[in-house]
Amino acid sequence: MTTAPSGDLAISTRGLRKTYRSLRGRSVAVEGLDLDVPYGGVHGFLGPNGSGKTTTIRMLLGLIRPDSGTMTLFGQTVPQHLPAVIGRVGAIVEQPKFFPQFSARRNLELLAGAIGAPPTAVGRVLTDVGLADRAKDSYRSYSLGMKQRLAIAATLLKDPDLLIFDEPTNGLDPAGIREIRDTMRRLGSEGKTVLVSSHILAEVEQVADTVSIIGHGRLLASGRVDELVGGQASLSVKVGVADVPAAHQVLQAAQLDARVEGAHLQVRGVADSADITRLLAAQGLYVNELVPQHADLESVFLELTAGQGPGTVAPPHGRHAGTDHASTEGGDL
Amino acid sequence: MRLLKVELKRFWARRLTWVAFVGLVGVMIVSAVGTWFSLAPPSAEEQRSQEASYRQYHADWQANSDEWYQECLTGEAAEREALDGDTTVDWGCESQLVEPKPEDWLSNYPPYSDEAERGVEGFGTLLGFVALAIGASFFAAEMASGAISNWLTFEPRRTRVYFSKIGATALGIVPIAVATLALSVAGMWAVYAARDLLGSPDADMWRAVALASVRVALLMIATAVAGAALGALTRHTAAVIGIAVGWVVVDQMVFFGLFPRFMQLSGMINMDAWIKGGTTYWKQVCTVGSDGRVCDTVETALSMTHGGIYLGVLTALVIVVGLLIFRRRDVA
């Protein structure tokens, strides 16, 4: 396993842009994306559907040409130097894709042959993902969970330092989801870098050390999960009181951000929930329910990606040091 | 080399490769069986009927040959006069004086030594088309299934990937060509031998058969790699087959219908020239004279070399276009 000094980046993009053109017009998939993925650990790559996650991943892997911008993998500019680093990268992009009529073993043997991996590697990775017993069955006969496992097996053929998983739990049952989650955690703890792109935030929150959130092809926020959750979303408190309108007036008079939600009040931006009870008690209003609502990644995500239109501003850079990039040039791979 | 070996392995692991191969073997067997039955000697009744026809015609000839000869000479002279004394007009009247022979009426099959080369050439177009389909499916299936995107995450150098597939197609089709052509030659030889119709096979005949086989094999390699390149372009085997069929139709319309003057550019005629080691076609030549515009059809030769260069350039062009598109295309 190759290690690198802390602070190094496994993936970095600057000003990445991709526009799809069709008879119906232009569609900007990625618009000036500045993405940094630190070396080692699990990095969540989050965004709503159509935000440009898969397009970004495909550009990093040389499957799609960007219109402009720069990309590096392990400090090497890609796509120009992609052949030099591809051996350190394993990826599953959207649905796993193999030759349907070939068996799992044959599919992996072909891939292993392409990179010069020893024949024993195929048996090893099939055992690692629990498909050794079904290795001779055709890929076509596999369930979705088995297909995902085979895709993971393929990524492990190279013993990569960077694994990119694009929506890896799509269509899986809870057992399959847990398996994928455990695999990602294990790989991250082994010092590998795992980039997992997903819209299932609860899953990402459980495994990711750092996340980047994008919307409309732009970076909206990036950093450690605990920092993002603590910094972006504010603590709010659910307050139950007999006279809701009166309590609402009292709290608003005290310059607190209070909203009526049904039979309760939702108070945001309060440092200490005891302040609420003190204010209300002073006016003869007594609290019968006081529930602090802690922020999670989902609330951060929804806050950042809500109302993606004029006026939305991306957070300032500064969570990761930038790197210098050469310009992207068209070149043969 | 490593990529080429892997691609060859995939080529031979594909079900369609084997289905096509077995299909061609079946065609060769059916053809041999058909030839067997077509070479069957006539039944006693057929022989009696043929002999009766011969006797009747011979009697007519004995009674009327002089008259037929004079009528022929008169007609020939009249046409010459109508064409201002054109002495090239020749009705072959002397043949009327040649005594008919019994073998002209009896079932008479040309021997193997006369048919061997034609037998190989006759399969050229079919084998070329099947090779095109095999090559197209080899590349197109990977594009259509999306497996190419997985492949490119292992080997991102698209030029190498492209030529490994083209190279594997070319090499993979060789055993199929050799086996089917060998079966075609052997099957035909066996049938003619069983019917005692071998004639006098000699070294020249075998050389001609060998050269025809080589031309057909090379055609198969060219159409297979062209099919693979088109498969990379269109991403669907059916589309490639459609292009091939469309090309035949357009070729016929353009060169046989609209622009017969440029017949030497017809793909079908050039392919025929290559397969047969040279061919002829009828070309309309029009001249303006005292009688106005007169058009005549003239038999024109097209050499094997012309056909070979035409097909070679066309194949190379398709390969290059396929490469340029494959290198730049976004892979989903």
XYZ file of N, CA and C in Angstrom, chain B residues 141-221:
243
model
N -21.079 -5.173 -29.337
C -21.693 -5.735 -28.137
C -21.091 -5.114 -26.880
N -19.810 -4.886 -26.927
C -19.148 -4.295 -25.768
C -19.581 -2.840 -25.581
N -19.783 -2.159 -26.703
C -20.238 -0.769 -26.613
C -21.672 -0.724 -26.096
N -22.518 -1.592 -26.634
C -23.941 -1.558 -26.282
C -24.162 -1.956 -24.817
N -23.383 -2.934 -24.323
C -23.585 -3.392 -22.942
C -22.982 -2.427 -21.944
N -22.114 -1.533 -22.402
C -21.451 -0.605 -21.481
C -20.191 -1.182 -20.876
N -19.872 -2.427 -21.222
C -18.668 -3.044 -20.658
C -17.406 -2.280 -21.069
N -17.488 -1.537 -22.156
C -16.322 -0.772 -22.610
C -15.922 0.278 -21.576
N -16.904 0.815 -20.850
C -16.552 1.847 -19.860
C -15.756 1.216 -18.723
N -16.154 -0.007 -18.349
C -15.407 -0.726 -17.317
C -13.997 -1.037 -17.830
N -13.925 -1.443 -19.074
C -12.642 -1.808 -19.685
C -11.701 -0.614 -19.696
N -12.227 0.549 -20.042
C -11.391 1.747 -20.146
C -10.888 2.237 -18.783
N -11.548 1.809 -17.705
C -11.011 2.171 -16.382
C -9.828 1.275 -16.016
N -9.616 0.241 -16.803
C -8.445 -0.611 -16.605
C -7.346 -0.243 -17.607
N -7.749 0.040 -18.839
C -6.799 0.436 -19.872
C -7.356 1.673 -20.561
N -6.912 2.869 -20.152
C -7.514 4.093 -20.687
C -6.955 4.540 -22.033
N -5.892 3.909 -22.513
C -5.298 4.341 -23.780
C -6.134 3.813 -24.940
N -6.956 4.694 -25.460
C -7.994 4.265 -26.393
C -7.425 3.758 -27.711
N -6.325 4.325 -28.175
C -5.762 3.837 -29.441
C -5.347 2.378 -29.298
N -4.710 2.058 -28.179
C -4.298 0.668 -27.956
C -5.513 -0.245 -27.851
N -6.506 0.215 -27.119
C -7.718 -0.592 -26.953
C -8.352 -0.852 -28.318
N -8.463 0.193 -29.123
C -9.093 0.080 -30.434
C -8.366 -0.922 -31.310
N -7.055 -0.742 -31.415
C -6.318 -1.629 -32.320
C -6.179 -3.045 -31.769
N -6.271 -3.197 -30.453
C -6.259 -4.561 -29.923
C -7.524 -5.297 -30.368
N -8.625 -4.581 -30.429
C -9.880 -5.216 -30.852
C -9.879 -5.461 -32.360
N -9.376 -4.500 -33.107
C -9.295 -4.676 -34.565
C -8.344 -5.829 -34.885
N -7.209 -5.841 -34.211
C -6.218 -6.898 -34.448
C -6.763 -8.274 -34.079
N -7.461 -8.341 -32.958
C -8.031 -9.623 -32.534
C -9.078 -10.102 -33.531
N -9.843 -9.168 -34.067
C -10.849 -9.528 -35.073
C -10.175 -10.123 -36.306
N -9.109 -9.452 -36.756
C -8.408 -9.918 -37.957
C -7.808 -11.305 -37.742
N -7.168 -11.478 -36.593
C -6.535 -12.778 -36.324
C -7.567 -13.850 -36.028
N -8.615 -13.460 -35.326
C -9.622 -14.451 -34.946
C -10.386 -15.013 -36.123
N -10.547 -14.203 -37.167
C -11.341 -14.647 -38.312
C -10.549 -15.619 -39.182
N -9.217 -15.632 -39.050
C -8.386 -16.483 -39.930
C -8.737 -17.969 -39.794
N -8.789 -18.521 -38.578
C -9.139 -19.944 -38.491
C -10.522 -20.247 -39.060
N -11.447 -19.328 -38.900
C -12.792 -19.538 -39.457
C -12.706 -19.575 -40.977
N -11.945 -18.656 -41.545
C -11.787 -18.621 -43.007
C -11.142 -19.903 -43.506
N -10.060 -20.288 -42.854
C -9.324 -21.483 -43.296
C -10.223 -22.722 -43.203
N -10.910 -22.866 -42.085
C -11.730 -24.069 -41.875
C -12.885 -24.138 -42.867
N -13.583 -23.012 -43.059
C -14.749 -23.063 -43.954
C -14.324 -23.244 -45.402
N -13.249 -22.598 -45.796
C -12.796 -22.761 -47.185
C -12.271 -24.167 -47.425
N -11.545 -24.697 -46.447
C -11.042 -26.074 -46.587
C -12.209 -27.047 -46.700
N -13.231 -26.805 -45.891
C -14.408 -27.675 -45.929
C -15.132 -27.549 -47.261
N -15.182 -26.338 -47.782
C -15.830 -26.116 -49.081
C -15.103 -26.887 -50.179
N -13.782 -26.759 -50.213
C -12.984 -27.428 -51.254
C -13.065 -28.942 -51.085
N -12.866 -29.395 -49.846
C -12.868 -30.842 -49.594
C -14.232 -31.449 -49.883
N -15.285 -30.720 -49.475
C -16.630 -31.240 -49.689
C -16.938 -31.387 -51.161
N -16.586 -30.388 -51.909
C -16.855 -30.428 -53.343
C -16.042 -31.533 -54.016
N -14.790 -31.638 -53.623
C -13.932 -32.669 -54.194
C -14.490 -34.059 -53.901
N -14.929 -34.241 -52.650
C -15.454 -35.554 -52.256
C -16.709 -35.906 -53.059
N -17.574 -34.950 -53.277
C -18.819 -35.200 -54.017
C -18.500 -35.533 -55.469
N -17.625 -34.749 -56.082
C -17.268 -35.018 -57.484
C -16.562 -36.366 -57.614
N -15.728 -36.696 -56.635
C -15.018 -37.983 -56.679
C -16.013 -39.130 -56.568
N -17.003 -38.960 -55.679
C -18.004 -40.015 -55.505
C -18.842 -40.192 -56.770
N -19.015 -39.117 -57.523
C -19.781 -39.198 -58.772
C -18.887 -39.506 -59.970
N -17.640 -39.752 -59.676
C -16.679 -40.069 -60.731
C -16.616 -38.939 -61.772
N -16.547 -37.717 -61.286
C -16.530 -36.552 -62.179
C -15.340 -35.648 -61.868
N -14.263 -36.233 -61.366
C -13.133 -35.393 -60.998
C -12.462 -34.751 -62.209
N -12.526 -35.408 -63.343
C -11.839 -34.861 -64.515
C -10.345 -35.042 -64.351
N -9.572 -33.979 -64.646
C -8.105 -34.079 -64.572
C -7.540 -32.973 -63.683
N -7.717 -33.105 -62.378
C -7.133 -32.074 -61.508
C -5.615 -32.080 -61.644
N -5.052 -30.905 -61.862
C -3.601 -30.833 -61.982
C -3.091 -29.698 -61.107
N -1.802 -29.469 -61.179
C -1.178 -28.465 -60.314
C -1.751 -27.078 -60.592
N -2.025 -26.770 -61.846
C -2.572 -25.449 -62.190
C -3.936 -25.254 -61.545
N -4.743 -26.329 -61.576
C -6.071 -26.222 -60.970
C -5.963 -25.965 -59.478
N -5.103 -26.745 -58.800
C -4.964 -26.562 -57.349
C -4.401 -25.197 -57.005
N -3.525 -24.705 -57.858
C -2.969 -23.366 -57.641
C -4.086 -22.333 -57.750
N -4.945 -22.489 -58.767
C -6.061 -21.549 -58.935
C -7.011 -21.606 -57.733
N -7.265 -22.837 -57.252
C -8.148 -22.995 -56.081
C -7.522 -22.336 -54.859
N -6.209 -22.544 -54.703
C -5.518 -21.959 -53.551
C -5.565 -20.435 -53.596
N -5.321 -19.886 -54.778
C -5.349 -18.418 -54.889
C -6.752 -17.864 -54.637
N -7.755 -18.557 -55.161
C -9.129 -18.109 -54.905
C -9.428 -18.165 -53.415
N -8.962 -19.213 -52.760
C -9.193 -19.343 -51.309
C -8.504 -18.219 -50.552
N -7.289 -17.885 -50.950
C -6.564 -16.793 -50.291
C -7.314 -15.480 -50.488
N -7.825 -15.245 -51.688
C -8.558 -13.988 -51.941
C -9.806 -13.920 -51.065
N -10.522 -15.022 -50.970
C -11.733 -15.016 -50.138
C -11.371 -14.845 -48.662
N -10.292 -15.497 -48.226
C -9.873 -15.352 -46.831
C -9.489 -13.906 -46.525
N -8.762 -13.273 -47.430
C -8.383 -11.873 -47.227
C -9.622 -10.972 -47.222
N -10.580 -11.291 -48.075
C -11.837 -10.532 -48.062
C -12.519 -10.662 -46.714
N -12.521 -11.875 -46.162
C -13.144 -12.084 -44.861
C -12.443 -11.271 -43.784
N -11.120 -11.227 -43.822
C -10.390 -10.430 -42.830
C -10.758 -8.952 -42.977
